[in-house]
Short mmCIF file of C-alpha atoms and ligand atoms in Angstrom, two decimals:
data_model
loop_
_atom_site.label_atom_id
_atom_site.label_comp_id
_atom_site.label_asym_id
_atom_site.label_seq_id
_atom_site.Cartn_x
_atom_site.Cartn_y
_atom_site.Cartn_z
CA MET A 1 0.08 0.26 0.00
CA LYS A 2 1.21 3.39 -0.88
CA ARG A 3 1.97 5.81 1.93
CA VAL A 4 2.52 9.32 2.63
CA LEU A 5 4.69 11.05 5.25
CA ILE A 6 3.83 14.35 6.48
CA LEU A 7 6.49 15.83 8.41
CA ASP A 8 5.26 18.17 10.84
CA PHE A 9 6.77 21.58 11.65
CA GLY A 10 4.33 22.34 14.17
CA GLY A 11 1.35 24.02 12.44
CA GLN A 12 -2.02 23.99 13.72
CA TYR A 13 -3.70 22.22 10.96
CA ASN A 14 -1.41 19.62 10.62
CA LEU A 15 -3.84 16.84 11.74
CA LEU A 16 -6.40 18.08 9.57
CA ILE A 17 -3.88 17.34 6.51
CA ALA A 18 -3.63 13.98 7.59
CA ARG A 19 -7.13 13.54 7.99
CA ARG A 20 -7.90 15.14 4.45
CA VAL A 21 -5.15 12.75 2.94
CA ARG A 22 -6.65 9.68 4.67
CA GLU A 23 -10.27 10.78 3.50
CA CYS A 24 -8.84 10.54 -0.04
CA GLY A 25 -8.29 6.80 0.99
CA VAL A 26 -4.40 7.09 1.06
CA TYR A 27 -2.52 5.99 4.21
CA CYS A 28 -0.29 8.68 5.85
CA GLU A 29 1.41 9.29 9.15
CA ILE A 30 2.58 12.39 10.66
CA LYS A 31 6.06 12.54 12.07
CA SER A 32 8.34 15.41 13.66
CA PHE A 33 10.39 16.95 11.08
CA ARG A 34 13.28 15.90 13.54
CA ILE A 35 13.26 12.36 12.60
CA SER A 36 16.43 11.07 11.09
CA PRO A 37 16.89 10.26 7.47
CA GLU A 38 17.18 6.60 8.14
CA GLU A 39 13.70 6.77 9.99
CA ILE A 40 12.60 8.43 7.06
CA ARG A 41 14.01 5.73 4.87
CA ALA A 42 12.63 3.07 7.05
CA PHE A 43 9.19 4.41 6.92
CA ALA A 44 9.62 4.13 2.93
CA PRO A 45 7.19 6.90 1.98
CA ASP A 46 5.76 7.45 -1.57
CA ALA A 47 5.22 11.10 -1.24
CA LEU A 48 6.13 13.74 1.13
CA ILE A 49 4.02 16.62 2.56
CA PHE A 50 5.69 19.36 4.62
CA THR A 51 3.22 21.06 6.74
CA GLY A 52 3.17 24.73 7.76
CA GLY A 53 4.56 25.90 11.11
CA PRO A 54 5.22 29.22 13.46
CA ALA A 55 8.82 29.49 12.69
CA THR A 56 10.44 31.94 9.91
CA VAL A 57 12.66 30.00 7.60
CA PHE A 58 15.60 32.50 7.71
CA ASP A 59 15.78 32.98 11.16
CA GLU A 60 18.48 30.95 13.50
CA GLY A 61 17.19 27.98 14.77
CA ALA A 62 14.53 27.60 12.07
CA PRO A 63 13.40 23.92 11.64
CA MET A 64 15.31 22.27 8.54
CA VAL A 65 15.47 18.99 7.08
CA ASP A 66 18.20 17.17 5.13
CA PRO A 67 17.78 18.69 1.57
CA ALA A 68 18.58 14.99 0.26
CA LEU A 69 14.83 14.70 0.82
CA PHE A 70 13.95 16.18 -2.50
CA SER A 71 16.27 13.89 -4.11
CA MET A 72 14.39 10.73 -3.19
CA GLY A 73 12.63 10.78 -6.58
CA ILE A 74 9.21 11.14 -4.64
CA PRO A 75 6.84 13.91 -5.22
CA VAL A 76 6.92 16.57 -2.17
CA LEU A 77 4.27 19.05 -1.53
CA GLY A 78 5.35 21.79 0.69
CA ILE A 79 2.46 23.83 2.43
CA CYS A 80 2.90 27.20 3.93
CA TYR A 81 6.10 26.72 5.80
CA GLY A 82 6.85 23.78 4.04
CA MET A 83 6.73 25.60 0.73
CA GLN A 84 9.02 28.26 2.21
CA LEU A 85 11.45 25.98 3.31
CA MET A 86 11.64 24.11 0.15
CA THR A 87 12.68 27.24 -1.69
CA HIS A 88 15.17 28.05 1.13
CA LEU A 89 16.83 24.93 0.83
CA LEU A 90 16.99 24.65 -2.74
CA GLY A 91 18.54 27.75 -3.55
CA GLY A 92 15.50 30.33 -3.51
CA GLN A 93 14.94 33.24 -1.06
CA CYS A 94 12.14 34.14 1.42
CA ARG A 95 11.27 37.52 2.92
CA ARG A 96 8.90 39.08 5.26
CA ALA A 97 5.58 39.25 3.35
CA VAL A 98 4.99 42.81 2.20
CA THR A 99 1.35 42.32 2.50
CA ARG A 100 0.57 39.88 5.22
CA GLU A 101 -2.37 37.62 4.27
CA TYR A 102 -4.65 36.06 6.46
CA GLY A 103 -8.14 34.47 6.01
CA LYS A 104 -10.20 34.08 2.79
CA THR A 105 -8.13 35.35 -0.30
CA GLU A 106 -8.82 34.84 -3.97
CA LEU A 107 -6.18 33.50 -5.92
CA HIS A 108 -5.68 32.78 -9.70
CA HIS A 109 -3.91 29.84 -11.33
CA THR A 110 -2.20 29.69 -14.39
CA GLY A 111 -3.81 26.79 -15.86
CA THR A 112 -0.53 25.05 -16.37
CA SER A 113 -0.30 23.11 -13.04
CA ARG A 114 -1.42 19.46 -12.60
CA LEU A 115 -2.23 20.34 -8.84
CA PHE A 116 -4.97 22.77 -10.30
CA ALA A 117 -6.41 20.57 -12.79
CA GLY A 118 -10.30 21.10 -12.67
CA VAL A 119 -10.11 23.95 -10.47
CA PRO A 120 -11.63 27.21 -11.71
CA GLU A 121 -8.99 29.57 -12.60
CA THR A 122 -10.19 32.09 -9.80
CA ALA A 123 -11.26 30.78 -6.54
CA VAL A 124 -11.12 31.35 -2.62
CA TYR A 125 -8.29 30.03 -0.79
CA TRP A 126 -7.14 30.16 3.01
CA MET A 127 -3.89 32.11 3.74
CA SER A 128 -2.19 32.54 6.64
CA HIS A 129 1.29 33.93 6.59
CA GLY A 130 3.64 36.62 7.43
CA VAL A 131 6.64 35.36 5.08
CA GLU A 132 6.48 34.88 1.41
CA VAL A 133 8.71 33.39 -1.36
CA GLU A 134 10.85 36.32 -2.66
CA LYS A 135 12.90 34.41 -5.09
CA LEU A 136 12.25 30.99 -7.00
CA ALA A 137 14.73 28.33 -6.47
CA PRO A 138 16.22 27.23 -9.96
CA ASP A 139 13.90 25.15 -12.22
CA PHE A 140 10.75 26.36 -10.34
CA CYS A 141 8.01 28.46 -11.82
CA ILE A 142 5.08 30.34 -10.54
CA THR A 143 1.63 28.62 -11.06
CA ALA A 144 -0.63 30.58 -8.76
CA SER A 145 -0.76 34.27 -7.29
CA SER A 146 -3.12 36.39 -5.17
CA GLN A 147 -3.08 40.25 -5.08
CA GLY A 148 -0.85 40.27 -2.10
CA CYS A 149 1.49 37.33 -2.85
CA ARG A 150 2.91 36.62 -6.26
CA HIS A 151 4.14 33.05 -5.19
CA ALA A 152 1.04 31.65 -4.07
CA ALA A 153 1.71 28.17 -5.70
CA ILE A 154 5.17 27.23 -7.22
CA GLU A 155 6.48 24.07 -8.85
CA CYS A 156 9.23 22.21 -10.29
CA GLU A 157 7.02 19.77 -12.36
CA GLY A 158 10.32 17.95 -13.49
CA ARG A 159 11.30 16.67 -9.93
CA ARG A 160 7.74 16.59 -8.96
CA LEU A 161 8.19 19.14 -6.15
CA TYR A 162 5.09 21.53 -5.38
CA GLY A 163 4.59 24.48 -2.81
CA VAL A 164 1.54 26.33 -1.88
CA GLN A 165 1.20 29.27 0.35
CA PHE A 166 -2.35 28.64 0.97
CA HIS A 167 -3.70 25.51 3.30
CA PRO A 168 -5.53 23.18 1.01
CA GLU A 169 -6.77 20.93 3.90
CA VAL A 170 -8.81 23.86 5.60
CA MET A 171 -12.45 23.94 4.40
CA HIS A 172 -12.50 27.53 3.88
CA THR A 173 -10.23 26.38 0.46
CA GLU A 174 -13.18 26.10 -1.70
CA TYR A 175 -11.19 23.68 -4.07
CA GLY A 176 -8.80 22.25 -1.31
CA THR A 177 -9.92 18.49 -1.56
CA GLN A 178 -9.65 18.77 -5.42
CA ILE A 179 -5.99 20.19 -4.79
CA LEU A 180 -5.09 17.40 -2.37
CA GLU A 181 -6.51 14.59 -4.75
CA ASN A 182 -4.54 16.14 -7.66
CA PHE A 183 -1.55 15.73 -5.89
CA LEU A 184 -2.40 12.21 -4.48
CA TYR A 185 -4.15 10.62 -7.58
CA GLY A 186 -2.88 12.75 -10.32
CA ILE A 187 0.75 13.48 -9.57
CA CYS A 188 1.87 10.67 -7.43
CA GLY A 189 -0.46 8.29 -9.14
CA PHE A 190 -2.15 6.78 -5.82
CA SER A 191 -5.35 5.31 -5.78
CA ARG A 192 -7.87 4.68 -2.83
CA GLU A 193 -6.24 1.80 -1.26
CA TRP A 194 -6.80 2.61 2.28
CA THR A 195 -10.26 1.76 3.28
CA MET A 196 -11.34 0.03 6.55
CA SER A 197 -12.73 -2.91 4.61
CA SER A 198 -9.35 -3.65 3.40
CA TYR A 199 -7.46 -2.75 6.82
CA VAL A 200 -9.82 -4.79 8.75
CA ASP A 201 -7.90 -8.02 8.20
CA THR A 202 -4.46 -6.45 8.58
CA ALA A 203 -5.69 -5.03 11.87
CA ILE A 204 -6.75 -8.37 13.25
CA ALA A 205 -3.53 -9.88 11.99
CA GLU A 206 -1.42 -7.50 13.71
CA CYS A 207 -3.11 -7.93 17.01
CA ARG A 208 -2.68 -11.74 16.60
CA GLU A 209 0.89 -11.45 16.08
CA LYS A 210 1.54 -9.04 18.71
CA ILE A 211 -0.31 -10.79 21.33
CA GLY A 212 0.26 -14.30 20.31
CA ASP A 213 -1.08 -16.72 23.06
CA LYS A 214 -0.97 -14.01 25.93
CA ARG A 215 -3.94 -12.44 27.80
CA VAL A 216 -5.19 -9.11 27.48
CA LEU A 217 -7.51 -6.90 29.58
CA LEU A 218 -9.62 -4.02 28.62
CA ALA A 219 -11.65 -1.65 30.29
CA LEU A 220 -14.97 -1.13 28.38
CA SER A 221 -16.51 2.52 28.99
CA GLY A 222 -19.65 2.36 26.70
CA GLY A 223 -18.07 4.76 24.44
CA VAL A 224 -17.13 4.16 20.87
CA ASP A 225 -13.56 3.71 21.11
CA SER A 226 -13.23 1.00 23.48
CA ALA A 227 -16.23 -0.90 22.03
CA VAL A 228 -14.40 -1.05 18.74
CA ALA A 229 -11.11 -2.03 20.50
CA ALA A 230 -13.02 -4.72 22.20
CA ALA A 231 -14.74 -6.12 18.99
CA LEU A 232 -11.38 -6.02 17.20
CA LEU A 233 -9.64 -7.77 19.87
CA GLN A 234 -12.06 -10.50 20.19
CA LYS A 235 -12.01 -11.11 16.60
CA ALA A 236 -8.26 -11.59 16.75
CA VAL A 237 -7.81 -13.18 20.06
CA GLY A 238 -11.15 -14.36 21.24
CA SER A 239 -10.83 -15.95 24.74
CA GLN A 240 -7.58 -14.52 25.68
CA LEU A 241 -9.56 -11.06 25.95
CA THR A 242 -11.48 -10.32 29.27
CA CYS A 243 -13.14 -7.15 29.50
CA ILE A 244 -14.03 -5.18 32.72
CA PHE A 245 -17.17 -2.84 32.37
CA VAL A 246 -17.38 -0.76 35.41
CA ASP A 247 -20.81 0.66 35.43
CA HIS A 248 -20.80 3.52 37.86
CA GLY A 249 -24.58 4.21 37.26
CA LEU A 250 -24.05 7.68 35.90
CA LEU A 251 -24.51 6.17 32.17
CA ARG A 252 -27.61 7.27 29.98
CA LEU A 253 -30.65 5.21 30.11
CA ASN A 254 -30.18 1.60 29.01
CA GLU A 255 -26.81 2.25 28.02
CA GLY A 256 -24.99 -0.15 30.07
CA ASP A 257 -27.42 -3.02 29.33
CA ASP A 258 -27.05 -2.19 25.60
CA VAL A 259 -23.14 -2.42 25.85
CA GLU A 260 -23.26 -5.59 27.81
CA ARG A 261 -25.90 -7.08 25.29
CA VAL A 262 -23.92 -6.41 22.27
CA MET A 263 -20.65 -7.52 23.86
CA LYS A 264 -21.72 -10.54 25.40
CA ASP A 265 -24.59 -11.98 22.99
CA GLU A 266 -23.49 -10.83 19.56
CA PHE A 267 -19.56 -10.81 20.05
CA HIS A 268 -19.25 -13.33 22.78
CA VAL A 269 -16.71 -11.41 24.86
CA ASP A 270 -15.78 -12.29 28.26
CA ILE A 271 -17.33 -9.06 29.75
CA ARG A 272 -17.35 -8.60 33.77
CA ARG A 273 -20.06 -6.22 34.29
CA ILE A 274 -19.72 -4.39 37.72
CA ASN A 275 -22.61 -2.87 38.98
CA ALA A 276 -21.05 -0.05 41.24
CA GLN A 277 -23.81 2.41 41.14
CA ASP A 278 -23.98 2.36 45.03
CA ARG A 279 -20.29 2.63 45.57
CA PHE A 280 -20.16 5.81 43.57
CA LEU A 281 -23.46 7.48 44.31
CA ASP A 282 -22.00 7.42 48.16
CA LYS A 283 -19.04 8.64 47.45
CA LEU A 284 -20.60 11.60 45.65
CA ALA A 285 -23.33 12.15 48.49
CA GLY A 286 -23.03 15.75 49.48
CA VAL A 287 -20.62 16.86 46.70
CA THR A 288 -21.45 19.65 44.69
CA GLU A 289 -18.22 20.93 43.11
CA PRO A 290 -17.71 20.02 39.58
CA GLU A 291 -13.89 19.32 39.83
CA SER A 292 -14.38 17.34 42.99
CA LYS A 293 -16.84 15.17 41.52
CA ARG A 294 -14.71 14.54 38.47
CA LYS A 295 -11.72 13.41 40.66
CA ILE A 296 -14.07 11.20 43.09
CA ILE A 297 -15.47 9.48 39.82
CA GLY A 298 -11.96 9.03 38.32
CA GLU A 299 -10.47 7.66 41.38
CA GLU A 300 -13.23 5.33 42.23
CA PHE A 301 -13.14 4.08 39.03
CA ILE A 302 -9.57 3.05 38.98
CA ARG A 303 -10.26 1.45 42.41
CA VAL A 304 -13.14 -0.58 41.33
CA PHE A 305 -11.17 -1.65 38.03
CA GLU A 306 -7.97 -2.65 40.06
CA THR A 307 -10.09 -4.72 42.39
CA GLU A 308 -11.59 -6.83 39.46
CA ALA A 309 -8.47 -7.13 37.59
CA LYS A 310 -6.92 -8.57 40.66
CA LYS A 311 -9.60 -11.46 40.54
CA ILE A 312 -8.57 -11.95 36.69
CA GLY A 313 -4.81 -12.60 37.84
CA LYS A 314 -1.81 -11.57 35.64
CA VAL A 315 -2.66 -10.32 32.27
CA HIS A 316 0.39 -9.61 29.86
CA PHE A 317 -1.49 -7.00 28.11
CA LEU A 318 -3.56 -4.05 29.36
CA ALA A 319 -5.69 -2.64 25.96
CA GLN A 320 -6.78 1.11 25.57
CA GLY A 321 -8.75 2.73 23.06
CA THR A 322 -6.20 5.61 22.19
CA ILE A 323 -7.07 6.76 18.97
CA TYR A 324 -4.70 8.78 16.54
CA PRO A 325 -5.41 12.32 17.41
CA ASP A 326 -4.48 11.65 21.12
CA VAL A 327 -1.28 9.95 20.11
CA VAL A 328 -0.58 13.23 17.81
CA GLU A 329 -2.11 15.60 20.30
CA SER A 330 0.29 14.21 23.37
CA GLY A 331 3.30 15.06 21.20
CA LEU A 332 4.01 11.51 20.35
CA GLY A 333 3.26 11.54 16.82
CA GLY A 334 4.54 14.84 15.57
CA GLU A 335 5.51 18.32 16.40
CA SER A 336 2.53 19.61 17.80
CA THR A 337 2.08 19.63 21.39
CA VAL A 338 -1.54 20.05 22.45
CA ILE A 339 -2.22 18.78 25.73
CA LYS A 340 -5.33 17.09 25.87
CA SER A 341 -7.69 19.07 28.48
CA HIS A 342 -9.70 15.86 29.43
CA HIS A 343 -8.65 12.63 30.36
CA ASN A 344 -11.00 9.96 30.22
CA VAL A 345 -12.18 8.26 33.29
CA GLY A 346 -9.71 5.67 34.31
CA GLY A 347 -6.28 7.08 33.44
CA LEU A 348 -3.78 4.39 33.72
CA PRO A 349 -4.31 2.14 36.98
CA GLU A 350 -1.28 1.55 38.81
CA HIS A 351 -1.98 -1.59 40.63
CA VAL A 352 -2.75 -3.86 37.78
CA ASP A 353 -0.36 -6.56 37.03
CA PHE A 354 0.27 -6.17 33.38
CA GLU A 355 3.55 -5.90 31.19
CA GLU A 356 2.68 -4.04 28.23
CA ILE A 357 0.29 -1.75 26.70
CA ILE A 358 -1.64 -2.45 23.45
CA GLU A 359 -3.58 0.34 21.70
CA PRO A 360 -4.91 -1.53 18.68
CA LEU A 361 -6.66 2.03 17.24
CA ARG A 362 -3.78 4.12 17.53
CA ARG A 363 -3.55 4.87 13.74
CA LEU A 364 -6.92 5.71 13.30
CA PHE A 365 -9.10 8.83 13.37
CA LYS A 366 -12.42 8.82 14.70
CA ASP A 367 -14.34 8.31 11.54
CA GLU A 368 -12.08 5.56 10.77
CA VAL A 369 -12.75 3.93 14.21
CA ARG A 370 -16.46 4.01 13.16
CA GLN A 371 -16.15 2.49 10.09
CA LEU A 372 -13.87 -0.13 11.40
CA GLY A 373 -16.59 -0.82 13.94
CA LEU A 374 -19.16 -1.26 11.25
CA GLU A 375 -16.66 -3.52 9.32
CA LEU A 376 -16.40 -5.62 12.49
CA GLY A 377 -20.10 -5.74 12.82
CA LEU A 378 -21.09 -3.41 15.39
CA PRO A 379 -24.65 -2.09 15.41
CA GLU A 380 -24.86 1.52 14.24
CA SER A 381 -26.44 2.54 17.53
CA LEU A 382 -23.09 1.84 18.82
CA VAL A 383 -20.89 3.11 16.59
CA TRP A 384 -22.52 6.18 16.10
CA ARG A 385 -22.80 6.86 19.73
CA GLN A 386 -22.01 10.82 20.41
CA PRO A 387 -19.10 11.49 22.73
CA PHE A 388 -19.97 11.14 26.26
CA PRO A 389 -17.90 12.47 29.11
CA GLY A 390 -16.22 9.74 31.44
CA PRO A 391 -17.72 11.23 34.51
CA GLY A 392 -21.19 10.75 32.78
CA LEU A 393 -24.39 12.37 33.97
CA ALA A 394 -22.87 13.54 37.23
CA ILE A 395 -21.53 16.73 35.49
CA ARG A 396 -24.80 16.92 33.91
CA ILE A 397 -26.59 17.50 37.14
CA ILE A 398 -25.78 20.64 38.71
CA GLY A 399 -25.21 20.48 42.42
CA GLU A 400 -25.40 16.87 44.46
CA VAL A 401 -25.96 13.88 42.47
CA THR A 402 -28.69 11.77 43.70
CA ARG A 403 -30.68 8.72 42.52
CA SER A 404 -33.91 10.62 42.13
CA LYS A 405 -32.12 13.27 39.74
CA LEU A 406 -30.46 10.68 37.92
CA ASP A 407 -33.82 9.38 37.07
CA ILE A 408 -35.20 12.71 36.22
CA LEU A 409 -32.15 13.43 33.80
CA ARG A 410 -32.36 9.82 32.21
CA GLN A 411 -35.96 10.31 31.07
CA ALA A 412 -35.66 13.73 29.68
CA ASP A 413 -32.38 12.83 28.08
CA ALA A 414 -33.76 9.94 26.48
CA ILE A 415 -36.81 11.87 25.08
CA PHE A 416 -34.53 14.65 23.69
CA ARG A 417 -32.48 11.74 21.73
CA GLU A 418 -35.23 9.98 20.52
CA GLU A 419 -36.75 13.21 19.17
CA MET A 420 -33.35 14.31 17.63
CA ALA A 421 -33.24 10.93 15.80
CA LEU A 422 -36.88 11.10 14.51
CA ALA A 423 -35.94 14.62 12.97
CA GLY A 424 -33.11 12.92 11.59
CA LEU A 425 -30.62 15.30 13.26
CA ASP A 426 -28.68 12.78 15.37
CA ARG A 427 -25.79 12.88 13.43
CA THR A 428 -25.90 16.28 12.22
CA ALA A 429 -25.51 17.72 15.72
CA ASN A 430 -22.23 16.66 17.02
CA GLN A 431 -23.25 16.40 20.78
CA TYR A 432 -26.52 16.88 22.30
CA PHE A 433 -28.17 16.19 25.78
CA ALA A 434 -30.19 17.34 28.54
CA ALA A 435 -28.85 18.72 31.80
CA LEU A 436 -30.73 19.02 35.16
CA THR A 437 -30.45 22.61 36.26
CA ASN A 438 -30.24 22.73 40.12
CA MET A 439 -33.30 25.13 39.85
CA ARG A 440 -36.78 24.81 40.48
CA SER A 441 -39.52 27.24 39.51
CA VAL A 442 -43.25 27.56 39.86
CA GLY A 443 -45.55 26.18 37.09
CA VAL A 444 -49.38 25.28 36.78
CA MET A 445 -50.46 21.65 35.56
CA GLY A 446 -53.95 20.96 35.73
CA ASP A 447 -55.44 23.03 38.49
CA GLU A 448 -52.34 22.76 40.58
CA ARG A 449 -49.42 24.98 41.39
CA THR A 450 -46.17 22.96 40.82
CA TYR A 451 -42.79 23.85 41.99
CA ASP A 452 -40.36 21.47 40.15
CA TYR A 453 -37.23 21.40 38.17
CA ALA A 454 -35.97 23.26 34.92
CA VAL A 455 -34.25 20.82 32.35
CA ALA A 456 -31.89 22.41 30.11
CA LEU A 457 -31.43 21.10 26.59
CA ARG A 458 -27.81 21.60 24.82
CA SER A 459 -26.87 20.70 21.22
CA VAL A 460 -23.82 21.89 19.52
CA GLN A 461 -21.90 21.93 16.34
CA THR A 462 -18.32 21.56 16.50
CA GLN A 463 -15.33 19.85 14.62
CA ASP A 464 -12.67 19.50 17.64
CA PHE A 465 -14.90 20.29 20.60
CA MET A 466 -12.33 23.14 21.46
CA THR A 467 -14.79 25.85 20.12
CA ALA A 468 -18.62 25.40 19.53
CA THR A 469 -21.37 26.81 18.26
CA TRP A 470 -25.07 26.04 19.33
CA SER A 471 -27.33 24.09 17.07
CA ARG A 472 -29.99 25.90 15.37
CA LEU A 473 -32.44 23.44 16.17
CA PRO A 474 -35.98 23.57 14.78
CA TRP A 475 -38.61 25.30 16.97
CA GLU A 476 -41.00 22.62 15.99
CA LEU A 477 -38.53 19.87 17.55
CA LEU A 478 -37.81 21.85 20.71
CA ASP A 479 -41.57 22.62 21.17
CA LYS A 480 -42.04 18.74 20.84
CA VAL A 481 -39.23 17.75 22.76
CA SER A 482 -40.58 20.49 25.75
CA GLY A 483 -43.88 19.19 25.66
CA ARG A 484 -42.76 15.45 25.97
CA ILE A 485 -40.48 16.00 28.90
CA VAL A 486 -42.88 18.54 30.72
CA GLY A 487 -45.71 15.82 30.36
CA GLU A 488 -43.73 12.58 30.71
CA VAL A 489 -41.00 13.15 33.44
CA PRO A 490 -42.30 13.77 36.78
CA HIS A 491 -40.60 16.39 38.80
CA VAL A 492 -40.05 18.86 35.52
CA ASN A 493 -42.33 21.72 34.74
CA ARG A 494 -39.83 23.72 32.53
CA VAL A 495 -37.65 23.20 29.71
CA LEU A 496 -34.81 25.72 28.56
CA TYR A 497 -32.46 25.70 25.51
CA ASP A 498 -29.09 26.70 25.80
CA VAL A 499 -27.90 29.34 22.92
CA THR A 500 -24.46 29.72 24.32
CA SER A 501 -21.40 28.92 22.23
CA LYS A 502 -18.09 27.83 23.46
CA PRO A 503 -16.09 30.04 24.32
CA PRO A 504 -17.57 31.43 26.52
CA ALA A 505 -19.51 28.50 27.90
CA THR A 506 -18.23 25.03 27.87
CA VAL A 507 -19.91 22.03 26.22
CA GLU A 508 -21.18 20.23 29.32
CA TRP A 509 -22.72 22.59 31.99
CA GLU A 510 -19.91 21.33 34.79
P1 XMP B 608 -16.34 21.08 27.47
O1 XMP B 608 -17.43 21.06 28.54
O2 XMP B 608 -15.10 21.26 28.16
O3 XMP B 608 -16.55 19.46 26.73
O4 XMP B 608 -16.76 22.20 26.45
C1 XMP B 608 -15.64 19.43 25.63
C2 XMP B 608 -15.88 17.86 25.19
O5 XMP B 608 -15.25 17.17 26.28
C3 XMP B 608 -16.34 16.40 27.01
N1 XMP B 608 -15.68 16.22 28.51
C4 XMP B 608 -15.10 15.25 29.14
N2 XMP B 608 -14.71 14.19 28.70
N3 XMP B 608 -14.34 13.46 30.93
C5 XMP B 608 -14.62 13.34 29.60
O6 XMP B 608 -13.90 12.01 29.40
C6 XMP B 608 -14.71 15.02 31.22
O7 XMP B 608 -14.44 15.28 32.57
C7 XMP B 608 -15.11 15.89 30.30
N4 XMP B 608 -15.62 16.88 30.55
C8 XMP B 608 -15.93 17.27 29.45
C9 XMP B 608 -17.75 16.94 26.59
O8 XMP B 608 -18.59 15.72 26.63
C10 XMP B 608 -17.17 17.52 25.14
O9 XMP B 608 -17.43 16.24 24.24
#
């Protein structure tokens, strides 16, 4: 299978480049520009992409690569900093831009480059740069310009070296996907080889080879990643896998039972479900502060998991549902070092007897994990589950968590989810749920005055959950959900819709 190596110079869109390449059905990995020429040779890339980055190429200490990379005979696409670096190393010159360009910019291409095949001569591109190419390297020519940037795209077709000042990976670049496809299919000659249906057998074989006849332990959470990891490991090593499912009692309606049923009945996984609701609720009694709730749940989770793991005895592997963005964001994959702001409940248990960690999904993006789940035969309802925080409903109940509040919230949330699905919006909104405010207000039902809780509905549109906007849900839908919740869920007499974006609000209410 053909593979692209993306050399990371620390730009903010680098993970996005990898996602776009994979979406074109071409396998790629991101690695720091610091990796050695031997490591690059060992990876045996069929093409290189240099990412953008915050550095200035002519400053001292700017990230460099071995110029021999341009003579490997494979196509190279340099994006932003990557293009400036290519120019700098091959004998051209860069300078501080006379006009700094930021945002949507109109570009005209010359109609001569294979990179722009099928792209209208004038279109909108995403620019973000303060440095520009001043003098081309020998044998390069200009293939696109904007008003403020003469060298918006350059190339040396004979050596298959291409540079673009804009960001084809960003969706604001109108023909970004077309340009990446032109590079991957037209110039590199690749085809759509990387699909989950072709990867599933490889994934199973790799797990088998790594695990051999040893035992594996996995913590199931009810989320997509751990479920797909479990299904994959089950297909690979069957009875050598044991899953522990700690049900902390903070899951949504029927969620625990659903996960258990699919894993046990359909996949025949050796799953040990621990119903620990009482333990968690006892610990949470009287606790109102959000971070304390998180901490208590996280610690208790590990304690329960460890106790159960002890009963199983020594295992060789502890499996984790780590996915590719986690790998890259934790600084292991590339150059970007975004520290993850949220850790899933669990972390790494210290007192579990294991020798090695196995992360069967560490090369996959979330959408690939979902596709793999479907290939493995997991039901759509599980595979398309929206993200759910480790501390569960505890951080959607403002104030103290009690059994009765959990009951109210579960019912309200189930109604909201059901109606979202009926309206066909369950995959359009990225996360949606009900939260139970700690506020009670006056209402009237029949002839009676009520004094009951207000439920808040939240639905957001987001790509990365770092920022989000509230979903513009149809009034009719909100009306229906509100009517059903107040009518069907005891102790709720008011429904609110959260119209705050993130920032300044967060997605969760706590
Ligand atoms: P916020 O509320 O920070 O949420 O805007 C962003 C995303 O992170 C999820 N989230 C969590 N996930 N443990 C988790 O595993 C947590 O403590 C936690 N807090 C928030 C949230 O559901 C959303 O998807």
